[in-house]
Coordinates of C-alpha atoms (C1' of nucleotides) in Angstrom, one line a residue:
Chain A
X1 CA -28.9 16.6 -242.9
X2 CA -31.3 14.6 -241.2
X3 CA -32.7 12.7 -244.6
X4 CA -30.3 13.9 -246.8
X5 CA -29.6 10.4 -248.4
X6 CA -33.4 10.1 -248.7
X7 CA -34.0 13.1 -250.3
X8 CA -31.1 12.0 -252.9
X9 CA -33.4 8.7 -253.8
X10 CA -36.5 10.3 -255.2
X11 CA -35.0 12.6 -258.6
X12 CA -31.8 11.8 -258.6
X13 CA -29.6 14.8 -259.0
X14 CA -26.6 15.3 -261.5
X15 CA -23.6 17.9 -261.8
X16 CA -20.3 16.7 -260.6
X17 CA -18.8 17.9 -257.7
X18 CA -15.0 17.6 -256.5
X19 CA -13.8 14.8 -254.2
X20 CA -15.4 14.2 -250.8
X21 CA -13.9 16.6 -248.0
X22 CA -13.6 14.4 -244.8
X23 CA -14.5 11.1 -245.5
X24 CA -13.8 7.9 -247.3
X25 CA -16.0 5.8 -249.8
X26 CA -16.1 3.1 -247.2
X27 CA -19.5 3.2 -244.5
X28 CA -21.5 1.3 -243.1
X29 CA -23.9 -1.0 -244.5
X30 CA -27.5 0.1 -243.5
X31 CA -30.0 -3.2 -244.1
X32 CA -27.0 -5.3 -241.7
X33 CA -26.7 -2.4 -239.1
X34 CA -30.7 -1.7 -239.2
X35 CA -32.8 -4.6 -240.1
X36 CA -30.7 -7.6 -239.1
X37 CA -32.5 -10.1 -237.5
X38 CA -32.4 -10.5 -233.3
X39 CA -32.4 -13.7 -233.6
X40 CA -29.6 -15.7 -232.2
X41 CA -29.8 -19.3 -231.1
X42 CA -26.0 -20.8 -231.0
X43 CA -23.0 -19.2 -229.4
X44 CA -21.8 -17.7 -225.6
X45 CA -25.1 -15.1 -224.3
X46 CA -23.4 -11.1 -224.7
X47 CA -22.8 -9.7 -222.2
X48 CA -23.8 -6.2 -222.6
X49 CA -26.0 -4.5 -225.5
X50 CA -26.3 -2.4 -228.4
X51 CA -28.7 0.0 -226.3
X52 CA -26.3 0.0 -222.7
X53 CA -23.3 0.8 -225.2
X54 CA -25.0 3.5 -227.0
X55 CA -26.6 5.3 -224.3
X56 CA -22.9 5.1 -222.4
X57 CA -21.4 6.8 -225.7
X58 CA -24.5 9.3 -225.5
X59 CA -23.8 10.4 -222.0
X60 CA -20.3 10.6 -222.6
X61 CA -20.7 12.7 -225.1
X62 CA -23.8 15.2 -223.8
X63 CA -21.4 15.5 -220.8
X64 CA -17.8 15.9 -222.2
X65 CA -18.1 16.7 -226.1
X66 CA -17.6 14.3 -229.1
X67 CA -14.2 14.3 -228.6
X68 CA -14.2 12.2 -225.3
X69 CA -16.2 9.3 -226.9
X70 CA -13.6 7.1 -227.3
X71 CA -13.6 3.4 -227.7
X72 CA -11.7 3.2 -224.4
X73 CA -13.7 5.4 -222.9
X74 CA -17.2 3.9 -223.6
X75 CA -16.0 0.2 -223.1
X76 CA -14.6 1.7 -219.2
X77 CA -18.2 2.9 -219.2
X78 CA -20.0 0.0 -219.8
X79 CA -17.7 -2.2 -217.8
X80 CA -16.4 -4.1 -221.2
X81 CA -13.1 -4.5 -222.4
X82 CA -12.5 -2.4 -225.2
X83 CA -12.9 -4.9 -228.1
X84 CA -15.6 -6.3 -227.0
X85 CA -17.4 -3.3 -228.1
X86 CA -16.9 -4.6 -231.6
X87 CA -19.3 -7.3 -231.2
X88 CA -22.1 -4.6 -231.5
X89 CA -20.6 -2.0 -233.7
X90 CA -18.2 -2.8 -236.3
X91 CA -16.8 0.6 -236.4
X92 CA -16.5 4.0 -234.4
X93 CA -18.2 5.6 -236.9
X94 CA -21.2 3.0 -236.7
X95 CA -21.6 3.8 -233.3
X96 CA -21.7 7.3 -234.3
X97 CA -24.9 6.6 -236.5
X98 CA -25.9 4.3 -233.4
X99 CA -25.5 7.6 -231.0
X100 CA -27.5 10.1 -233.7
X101 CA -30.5 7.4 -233.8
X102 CA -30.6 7.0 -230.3
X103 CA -31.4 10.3 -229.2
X104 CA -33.8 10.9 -232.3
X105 CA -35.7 8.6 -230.0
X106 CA -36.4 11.7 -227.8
X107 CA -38.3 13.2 -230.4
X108 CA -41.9 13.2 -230.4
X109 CA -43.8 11.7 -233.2
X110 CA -47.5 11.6 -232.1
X111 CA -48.2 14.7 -231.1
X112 CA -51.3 16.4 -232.7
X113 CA -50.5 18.2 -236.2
X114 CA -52.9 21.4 -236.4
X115 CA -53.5 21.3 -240.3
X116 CA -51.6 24.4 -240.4
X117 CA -48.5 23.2 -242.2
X118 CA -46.2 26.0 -241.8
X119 CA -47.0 26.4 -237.8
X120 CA -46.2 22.6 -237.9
X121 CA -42.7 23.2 -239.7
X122 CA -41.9 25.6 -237.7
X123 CA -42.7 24.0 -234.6
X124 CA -40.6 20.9 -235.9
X125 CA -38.1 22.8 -236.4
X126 CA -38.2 24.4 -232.9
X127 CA -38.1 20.6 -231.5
X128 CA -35.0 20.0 -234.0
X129 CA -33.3 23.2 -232.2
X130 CA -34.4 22.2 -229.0
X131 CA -32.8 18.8 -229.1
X132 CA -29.5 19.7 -230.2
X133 CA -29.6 22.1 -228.4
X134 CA -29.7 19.6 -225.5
X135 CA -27.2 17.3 -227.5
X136 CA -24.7 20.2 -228.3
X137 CA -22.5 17.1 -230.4
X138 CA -25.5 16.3 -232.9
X139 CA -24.7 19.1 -235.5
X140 CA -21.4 17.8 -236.2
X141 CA -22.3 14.3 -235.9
X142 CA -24.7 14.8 -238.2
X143 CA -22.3 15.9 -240.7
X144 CA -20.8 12.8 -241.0
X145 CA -23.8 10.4 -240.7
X146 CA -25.0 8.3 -244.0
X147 CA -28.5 6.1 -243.1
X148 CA -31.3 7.1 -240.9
X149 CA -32.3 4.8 -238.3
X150 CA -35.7 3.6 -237.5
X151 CA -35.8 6.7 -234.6
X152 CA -34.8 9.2 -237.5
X153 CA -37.2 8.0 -239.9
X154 CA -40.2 7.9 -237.6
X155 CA -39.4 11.6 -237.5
X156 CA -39.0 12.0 -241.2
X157 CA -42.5 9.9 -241.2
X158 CA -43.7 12.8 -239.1
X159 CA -42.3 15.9 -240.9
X160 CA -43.5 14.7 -243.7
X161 CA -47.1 14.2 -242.8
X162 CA -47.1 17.7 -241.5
X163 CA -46.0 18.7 -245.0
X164 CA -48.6 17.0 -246.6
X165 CA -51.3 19.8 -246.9
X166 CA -48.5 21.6 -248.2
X167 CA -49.4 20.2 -252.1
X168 CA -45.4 19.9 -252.3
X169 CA -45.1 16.6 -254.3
X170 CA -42.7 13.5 -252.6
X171 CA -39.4 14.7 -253.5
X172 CA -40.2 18.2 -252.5
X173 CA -41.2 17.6 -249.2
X174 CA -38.1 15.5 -248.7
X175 CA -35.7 18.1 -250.0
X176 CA -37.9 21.0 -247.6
X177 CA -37.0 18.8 -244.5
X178 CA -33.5 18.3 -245.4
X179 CA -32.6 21.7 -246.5
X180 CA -34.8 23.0 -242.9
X181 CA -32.6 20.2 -240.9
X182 CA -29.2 21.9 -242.5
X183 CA -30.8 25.0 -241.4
X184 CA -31.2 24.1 -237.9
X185 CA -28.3 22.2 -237.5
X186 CA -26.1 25.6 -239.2
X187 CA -27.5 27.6 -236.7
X188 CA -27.1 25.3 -233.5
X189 CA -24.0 24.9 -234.4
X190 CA -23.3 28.8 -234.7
X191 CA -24.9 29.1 -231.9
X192 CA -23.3 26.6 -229.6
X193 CA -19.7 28.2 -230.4
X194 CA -20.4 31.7 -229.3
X195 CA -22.1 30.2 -226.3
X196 CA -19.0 28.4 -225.7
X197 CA -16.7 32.0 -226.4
X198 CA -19.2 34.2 -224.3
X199 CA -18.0 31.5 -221.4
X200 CA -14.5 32.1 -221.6
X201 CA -14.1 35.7 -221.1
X202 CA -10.4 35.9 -221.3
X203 CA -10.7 34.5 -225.1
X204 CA -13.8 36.9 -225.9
X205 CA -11.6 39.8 -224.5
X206 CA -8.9 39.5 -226.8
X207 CA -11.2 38.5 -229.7
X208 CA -12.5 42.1 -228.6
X209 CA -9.6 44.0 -228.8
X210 CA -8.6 42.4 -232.3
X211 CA -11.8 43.4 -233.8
X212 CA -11.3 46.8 -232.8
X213 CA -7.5 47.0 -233.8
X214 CA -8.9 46.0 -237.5
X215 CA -11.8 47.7 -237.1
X216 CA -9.6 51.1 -236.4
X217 CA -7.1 50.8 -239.0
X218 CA -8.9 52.5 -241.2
X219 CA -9.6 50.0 -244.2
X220 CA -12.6 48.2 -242.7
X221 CA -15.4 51.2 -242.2
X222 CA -18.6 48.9 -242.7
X223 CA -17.2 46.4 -239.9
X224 CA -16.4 49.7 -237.8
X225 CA -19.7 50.7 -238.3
X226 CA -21.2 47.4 -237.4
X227 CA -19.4 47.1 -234.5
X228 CA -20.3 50.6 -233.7
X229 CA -24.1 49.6 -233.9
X230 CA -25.8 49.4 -230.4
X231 CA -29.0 47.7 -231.5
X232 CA -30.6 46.0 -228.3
X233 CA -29.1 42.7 -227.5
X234 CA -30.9 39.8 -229.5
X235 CA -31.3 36.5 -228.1
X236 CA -30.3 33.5 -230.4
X237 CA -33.8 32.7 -229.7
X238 CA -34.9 35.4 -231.7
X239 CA -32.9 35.4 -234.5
X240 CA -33.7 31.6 -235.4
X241 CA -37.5 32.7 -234.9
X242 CA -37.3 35.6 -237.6
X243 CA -34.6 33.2 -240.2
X244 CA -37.0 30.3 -239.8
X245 CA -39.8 32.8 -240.4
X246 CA -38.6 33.8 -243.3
X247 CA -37.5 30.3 -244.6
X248 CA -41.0 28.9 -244.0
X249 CA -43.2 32.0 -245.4
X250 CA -41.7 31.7 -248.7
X251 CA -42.1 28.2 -249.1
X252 CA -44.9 27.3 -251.0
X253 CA -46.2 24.7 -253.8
X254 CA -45.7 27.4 -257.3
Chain B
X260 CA -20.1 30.7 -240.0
X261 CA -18.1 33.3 -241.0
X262 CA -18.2 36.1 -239.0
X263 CA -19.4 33.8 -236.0
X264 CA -17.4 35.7 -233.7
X265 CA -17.9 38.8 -235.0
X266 CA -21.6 39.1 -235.0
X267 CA -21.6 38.1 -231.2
X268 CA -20.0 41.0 -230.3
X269 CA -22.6 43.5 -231.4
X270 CA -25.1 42.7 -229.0
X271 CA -23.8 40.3 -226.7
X272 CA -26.4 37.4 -226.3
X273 CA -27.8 35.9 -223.3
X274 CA -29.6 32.2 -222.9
X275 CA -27.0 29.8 -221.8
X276 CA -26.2 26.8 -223.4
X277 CA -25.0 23.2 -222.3
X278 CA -21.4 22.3 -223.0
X279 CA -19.5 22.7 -226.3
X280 CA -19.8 19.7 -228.2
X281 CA -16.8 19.5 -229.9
X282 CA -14.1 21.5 -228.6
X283 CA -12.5 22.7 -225.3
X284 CA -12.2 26.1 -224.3
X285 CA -8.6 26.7 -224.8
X286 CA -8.1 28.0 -229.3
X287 CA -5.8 30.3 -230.2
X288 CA -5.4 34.0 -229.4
X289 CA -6.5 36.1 -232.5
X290 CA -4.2 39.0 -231.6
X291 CA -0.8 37.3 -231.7
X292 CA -2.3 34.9 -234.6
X293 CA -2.9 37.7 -237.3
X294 CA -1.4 41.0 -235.9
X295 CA 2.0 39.8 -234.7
X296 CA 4.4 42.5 -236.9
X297 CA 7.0 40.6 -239.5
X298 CA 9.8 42.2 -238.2
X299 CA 12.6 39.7 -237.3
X300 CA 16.0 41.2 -236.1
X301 CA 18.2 38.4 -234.3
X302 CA 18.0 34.6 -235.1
X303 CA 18.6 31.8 -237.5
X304 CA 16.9 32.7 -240.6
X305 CA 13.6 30.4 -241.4
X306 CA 13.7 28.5 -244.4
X307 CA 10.0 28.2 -245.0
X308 CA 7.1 30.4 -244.6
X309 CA 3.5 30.3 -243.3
X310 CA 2.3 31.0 -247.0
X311 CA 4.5 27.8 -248.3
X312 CA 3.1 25.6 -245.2
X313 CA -0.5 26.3 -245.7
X314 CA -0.9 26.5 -249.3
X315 CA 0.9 22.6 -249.1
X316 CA -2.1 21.8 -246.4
X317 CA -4.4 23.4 -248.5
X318 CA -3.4 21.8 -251.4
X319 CA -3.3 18.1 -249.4
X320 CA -7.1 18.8 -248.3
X321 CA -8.3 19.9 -251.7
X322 CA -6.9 16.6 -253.4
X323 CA -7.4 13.6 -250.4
X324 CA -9.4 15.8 -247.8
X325 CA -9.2 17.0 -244.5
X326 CA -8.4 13.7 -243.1
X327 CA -5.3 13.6 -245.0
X328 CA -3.8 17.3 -243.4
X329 CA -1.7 15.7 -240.8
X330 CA 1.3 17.3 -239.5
X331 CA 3.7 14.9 -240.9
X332 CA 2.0 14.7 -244.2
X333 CA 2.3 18.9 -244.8
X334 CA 5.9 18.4 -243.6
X335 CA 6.9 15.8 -246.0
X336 CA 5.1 18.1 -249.1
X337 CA 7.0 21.0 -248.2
X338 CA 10.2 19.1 -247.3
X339 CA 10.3 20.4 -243.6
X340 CA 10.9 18.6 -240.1
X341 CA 7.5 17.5 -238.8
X342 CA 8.3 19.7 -235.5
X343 CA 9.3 22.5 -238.1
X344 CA 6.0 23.4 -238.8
X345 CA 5.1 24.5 -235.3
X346 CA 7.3 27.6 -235.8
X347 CA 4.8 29.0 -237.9
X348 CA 1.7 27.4 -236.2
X349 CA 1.3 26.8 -232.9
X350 CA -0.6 23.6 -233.3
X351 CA -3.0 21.9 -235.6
X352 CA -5.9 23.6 -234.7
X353 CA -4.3 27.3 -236.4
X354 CA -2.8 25.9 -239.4
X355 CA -7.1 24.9 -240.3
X356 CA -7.5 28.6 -239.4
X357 CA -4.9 30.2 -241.7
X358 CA -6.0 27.4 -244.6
X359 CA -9.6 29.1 -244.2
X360 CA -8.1 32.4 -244.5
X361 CA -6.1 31.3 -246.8
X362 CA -8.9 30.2 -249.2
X363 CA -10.6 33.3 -248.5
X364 CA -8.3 35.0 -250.5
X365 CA -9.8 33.7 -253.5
X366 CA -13.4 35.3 -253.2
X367 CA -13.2 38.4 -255.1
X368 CA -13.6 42.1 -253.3
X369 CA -13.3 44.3 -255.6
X370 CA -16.3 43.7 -258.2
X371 CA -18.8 46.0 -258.5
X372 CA -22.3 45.8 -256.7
X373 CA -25.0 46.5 -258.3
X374 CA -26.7 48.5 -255.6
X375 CA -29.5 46.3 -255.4
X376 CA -28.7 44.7 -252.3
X377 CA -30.9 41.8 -252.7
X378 CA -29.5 40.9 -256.0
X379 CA -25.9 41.6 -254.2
X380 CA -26.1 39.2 -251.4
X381 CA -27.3 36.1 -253.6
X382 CA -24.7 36.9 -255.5
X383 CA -22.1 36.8 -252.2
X384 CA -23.9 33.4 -251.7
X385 CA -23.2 31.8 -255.0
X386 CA -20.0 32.7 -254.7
X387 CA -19.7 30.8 -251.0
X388 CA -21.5 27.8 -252.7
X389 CA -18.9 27.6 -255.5
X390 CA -16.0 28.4 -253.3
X391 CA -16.9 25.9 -250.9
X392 CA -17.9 23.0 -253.9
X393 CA -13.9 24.2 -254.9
X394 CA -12.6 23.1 -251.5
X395 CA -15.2 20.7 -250.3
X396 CA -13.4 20.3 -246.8
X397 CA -14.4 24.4 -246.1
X398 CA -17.5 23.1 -244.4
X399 CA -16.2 21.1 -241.8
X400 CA -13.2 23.4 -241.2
X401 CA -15.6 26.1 -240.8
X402 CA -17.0 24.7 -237.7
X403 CA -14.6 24.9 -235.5
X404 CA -13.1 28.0 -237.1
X405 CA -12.6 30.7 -234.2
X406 CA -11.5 34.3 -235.5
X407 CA -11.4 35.8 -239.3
X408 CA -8.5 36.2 -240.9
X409 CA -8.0 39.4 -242.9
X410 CA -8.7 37.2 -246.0
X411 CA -12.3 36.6 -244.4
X412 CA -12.4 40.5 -243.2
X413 CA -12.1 41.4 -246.3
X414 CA -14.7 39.8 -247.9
X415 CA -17.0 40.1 -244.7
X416 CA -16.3 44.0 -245.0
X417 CA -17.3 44.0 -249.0
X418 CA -21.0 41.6 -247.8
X419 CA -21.6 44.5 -245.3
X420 CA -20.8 47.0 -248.0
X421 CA -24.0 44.7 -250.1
X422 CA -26.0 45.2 -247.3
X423 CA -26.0 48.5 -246.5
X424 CA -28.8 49.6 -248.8
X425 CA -30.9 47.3 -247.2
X426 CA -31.7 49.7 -244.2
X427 CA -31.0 46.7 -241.6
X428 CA -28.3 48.1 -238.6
X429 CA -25.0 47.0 -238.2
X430 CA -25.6 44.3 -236.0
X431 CA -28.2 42.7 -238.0
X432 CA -26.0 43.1 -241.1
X433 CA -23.4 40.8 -239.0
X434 CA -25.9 38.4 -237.9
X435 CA -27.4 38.5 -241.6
X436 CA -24.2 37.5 -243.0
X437 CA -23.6 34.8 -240.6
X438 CA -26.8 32.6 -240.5
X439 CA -26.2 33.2 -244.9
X440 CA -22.8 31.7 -244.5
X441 CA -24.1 29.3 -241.7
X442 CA -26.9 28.2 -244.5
X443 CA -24.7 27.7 -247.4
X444 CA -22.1 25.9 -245.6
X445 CA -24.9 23.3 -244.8
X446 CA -26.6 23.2 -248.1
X447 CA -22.7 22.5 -249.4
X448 CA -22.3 19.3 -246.9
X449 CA -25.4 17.9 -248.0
X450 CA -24.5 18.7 -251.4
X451 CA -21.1 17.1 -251.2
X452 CA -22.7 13.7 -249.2
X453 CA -24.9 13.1 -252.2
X454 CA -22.6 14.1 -254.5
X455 CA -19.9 11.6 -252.5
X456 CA -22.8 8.6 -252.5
X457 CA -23.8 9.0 -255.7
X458 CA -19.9 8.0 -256.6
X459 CA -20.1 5.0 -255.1
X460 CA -23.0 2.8 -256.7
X461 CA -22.6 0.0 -254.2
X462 CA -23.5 2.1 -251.3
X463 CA -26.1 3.3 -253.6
X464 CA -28.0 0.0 -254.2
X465 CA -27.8 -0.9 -250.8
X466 CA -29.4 2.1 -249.1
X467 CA -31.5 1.9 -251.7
X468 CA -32.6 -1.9 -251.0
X469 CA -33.1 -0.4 -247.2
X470 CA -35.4 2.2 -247.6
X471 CA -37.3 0.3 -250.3
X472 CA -37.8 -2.0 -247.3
X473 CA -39.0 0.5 -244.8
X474 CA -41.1 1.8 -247.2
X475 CA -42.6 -1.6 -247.5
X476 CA -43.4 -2.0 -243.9
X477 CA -46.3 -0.1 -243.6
X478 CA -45.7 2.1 -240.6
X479 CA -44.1 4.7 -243.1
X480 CA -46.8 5.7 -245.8
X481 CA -45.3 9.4 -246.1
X482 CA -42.2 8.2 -247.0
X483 CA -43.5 5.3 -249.4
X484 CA -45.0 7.6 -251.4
X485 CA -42.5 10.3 -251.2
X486 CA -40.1 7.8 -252.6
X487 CA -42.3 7.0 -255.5
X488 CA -42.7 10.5 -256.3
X489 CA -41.6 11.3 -260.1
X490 CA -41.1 14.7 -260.0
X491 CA -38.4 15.8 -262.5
X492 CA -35.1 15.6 -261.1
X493 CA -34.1 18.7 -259.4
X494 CA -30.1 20.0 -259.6
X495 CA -28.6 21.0 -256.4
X496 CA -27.9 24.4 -258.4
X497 CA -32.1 24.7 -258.6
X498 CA -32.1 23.6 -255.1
X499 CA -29.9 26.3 -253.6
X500 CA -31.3 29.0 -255.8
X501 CA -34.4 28.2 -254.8
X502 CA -34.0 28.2 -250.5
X503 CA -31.1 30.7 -251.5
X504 CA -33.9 32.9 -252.7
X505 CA -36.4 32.0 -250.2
X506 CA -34.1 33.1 -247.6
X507 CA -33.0 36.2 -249.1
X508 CA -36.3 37.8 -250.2
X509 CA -37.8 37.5 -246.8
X510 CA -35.3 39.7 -245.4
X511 CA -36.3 43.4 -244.9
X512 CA -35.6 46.3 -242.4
X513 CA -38.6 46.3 -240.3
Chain C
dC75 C1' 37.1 39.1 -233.3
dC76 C1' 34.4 36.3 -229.8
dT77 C1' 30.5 36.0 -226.8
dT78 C1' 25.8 36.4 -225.9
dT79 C1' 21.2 36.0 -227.0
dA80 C1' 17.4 35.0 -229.9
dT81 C1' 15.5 32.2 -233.3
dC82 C1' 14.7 28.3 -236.3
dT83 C1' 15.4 23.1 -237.3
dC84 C1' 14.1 18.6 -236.3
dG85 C1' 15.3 13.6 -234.1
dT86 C1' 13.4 11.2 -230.4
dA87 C1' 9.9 9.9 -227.5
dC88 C1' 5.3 9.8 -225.1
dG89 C1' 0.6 9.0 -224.5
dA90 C1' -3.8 8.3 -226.9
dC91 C1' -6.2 6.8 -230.6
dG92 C1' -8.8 3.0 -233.8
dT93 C1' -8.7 -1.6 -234.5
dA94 C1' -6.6 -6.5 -236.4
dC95 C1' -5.5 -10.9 -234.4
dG96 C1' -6.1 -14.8 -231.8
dA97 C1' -6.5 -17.3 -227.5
dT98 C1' -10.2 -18.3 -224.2
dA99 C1' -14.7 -19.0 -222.6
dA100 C1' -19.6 -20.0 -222.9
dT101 C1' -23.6 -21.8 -225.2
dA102 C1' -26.8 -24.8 -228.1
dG103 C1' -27.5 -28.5 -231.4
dA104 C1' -25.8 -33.2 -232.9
Chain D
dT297 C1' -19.9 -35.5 -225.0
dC298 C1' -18.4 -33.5 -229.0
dT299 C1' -18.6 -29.8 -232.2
dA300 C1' -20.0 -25.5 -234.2
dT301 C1' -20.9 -21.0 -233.1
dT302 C1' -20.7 -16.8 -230.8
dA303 C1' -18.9 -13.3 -227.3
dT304 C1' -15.0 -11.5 -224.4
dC305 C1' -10.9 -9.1 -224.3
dG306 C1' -5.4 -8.9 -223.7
dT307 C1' -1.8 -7.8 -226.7
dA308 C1' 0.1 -5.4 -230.3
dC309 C1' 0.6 -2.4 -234.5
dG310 C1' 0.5 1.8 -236.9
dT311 C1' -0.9 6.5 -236.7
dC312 C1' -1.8 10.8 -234.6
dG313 C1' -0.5 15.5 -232.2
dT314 C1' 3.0 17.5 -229.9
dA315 C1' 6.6 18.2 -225.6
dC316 C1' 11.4 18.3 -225.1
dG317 C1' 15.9 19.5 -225.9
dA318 C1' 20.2 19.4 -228.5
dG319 C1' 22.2 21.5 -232.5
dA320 C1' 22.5 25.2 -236.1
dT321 C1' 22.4 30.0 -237.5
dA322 C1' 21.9 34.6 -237.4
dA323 C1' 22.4 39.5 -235.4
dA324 C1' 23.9 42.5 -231.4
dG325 C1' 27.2 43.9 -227.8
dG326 C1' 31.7 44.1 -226.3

DNA sequence: CCTTTATCTCGTACGACGTACGATAATAGA
DNA sequence: TCTATTATCGTACGTCGTACGAGATAAAGG
């Protein structure tokens, strides 16, 4: 997802698709939100900042989920009254983008690429796993997010150096790290909710016994069979490992 | 996504995880959701029905999205109390899980596979992408989706049935299926963004405008150039074939 | 028949949300 | 000092999901 409106730029795409599933027309205006000026001469001094807000709305939401980033909740945080967070965002949703940005910043950018472009995907998109892992919210904030921010494109910048000795022209590369971020993000988010499920035992129990009750009435025999199946136990590790493999090995310039 | 739950319970992972990012522990039990028996003895009789309720919600979503589904809104279309409605659903969070199922219903089961199983599952996926492009707010309700429905079992049984040529055990057949789904759900939300963007020409030109002018700072030469890249414009039908296929032909039984 | 018991209907109400509005306070240039 | 500009934030509005409980309606027991 990372990217995805960048990848959009170069060959612009056709074939109409139905109306928009979650969100409105509206957003957020990227050159205000990201290259306006810091400049600021007249006026009272702020108080508090774009940075101590975000970060705020970041730990609220590594520690208690998306769901308890609130306006009243981050403005409590910071020690602001609630509208006075609207001096710095103009929206919920451009804090959002503000939150996704921020912790791209955790992302390293000048580590040494080995030449080898594939290990060097594959190791990006081990750090891509890695951090949202550690920022369980990013895959479905990311769902909704429109413009990278200077954080997100450094690491675009980087993914797509790695890419270079790929002989993948512009737009592919930019298409490869979008479609590998979707990937990532997919499978994090898979991920995250049966980690969540395996923590409850009283849900996973019952989610037990109903697969078995379909799974004996007679009409589902591959799903009995599947269930049935007492291959060893693979770690989630592991299975993004061998899909990522398989994504990467079959790339290639044709 | 599909078949989240099921897949974890061949296997049963290990690797713990931070917090859920998104939801709280708490969903809905399977059991009573989809296996409760319709038999009704004493009682006023109900004057609406589960089917009637969720096809209005589905219908709501498909023509103003998922932000629209509210419980009053579902309750004015099908002429009901607002508190009505949680007769049939417990909450909000079920009536997105029987709209899922509900959608299911429309993949086909019953067609004939061709017995090559690579062939077979692309297939299954193109019929995910345009199911999905049909009700563009599947994506997002597929991430927090808990337990198939028997509209979902259904088809996950006949993807199994695809697969079983392929040599690959039952729980790799599950896990198969899920990182697919997981995959085309997220090629489908980037899909949809771009497709949503494009719509809006304003947005457009000014995201444009902004990564023209990070382009032109100089500290992004990758992207400068992949932005000027004039590769013929790719469809997001060539796009998806193309990963779809990627994906797909790396698989094998090893 | 009437009573009991179970079920469905839905008006009212509560707390939480995002945020529009406008009064108030602080700052810098004139 | 006056004025223009900018930041702070209390109050209030409309919307959301849904708890509660009073009424309606059906079948079962006597």
């Amino acid at each position: 997802m990372i990217s995805a409106r960048v990848a959009s730029m170069a060959g612009k795409e056709s074939e109409t698709v139905p109306d928009d599933g979650a969100s409105g027309a509206a957003g957020v205006d990227p050159e205000q939100l990201w290259l306006r000026s810091a400049e600021r001469r007249r006026g009272r001094r702020p108080s508090f900042s774009r940075e101590a807000i975000t970060a705020a709305a970041v730990a609220l939401a590594d520690a208690e989920g998306l769901d308890a980033v609130t306006m009243r909740r981050v403005a409590a945080e910071v020690g602001a009254g609630v509208m006075s967070l609207y001096s710095y965002a103009p929206d919920k949703e451009t804090l959002l983008e503000l939150m996704v940005d921020h912790v791209s910043g955790e992302l390293p950018t000048t580590n040494p690429l080995t030449g080898d472009w594939r290990a060097d995907l594959k190791a990006i998109a081990h750090l891509q796993r890695a951090h949202m892992l550690r920022h369980p919210w990013l895959p479905a904030a990311l769902a909704t997010r429109r413009t990278p921010g200077p954080n997100t494109l450094a690491f675009l910048e980087r993914a797509l150096a790695a890419l270079r000795p790929s002989g993948l022209d512009g737009a592919a590369r930019l298409e490869v790290f979008a479609q590998l971020t979707a990937f990532v993000a997919g499978h994090v988010s898979h991920e995250i909710t049966q980690a969540a499920a395996a923590r409850s035992p009283d849900r996973s129990a019952a989610e037990a016994r109903y697969l078995a009750a379909v799974a004996a009435d007679g009409h589902h025999p591959e799903l009995a069979e599947a269930l049935a199946s007492t291959g060893r136990p693979l770690t989630p590790e592991a299975t993004f490992t061998r899909f990522l493999n398989r994504l990467v090995d079959g790339l290639d310039a044709d």
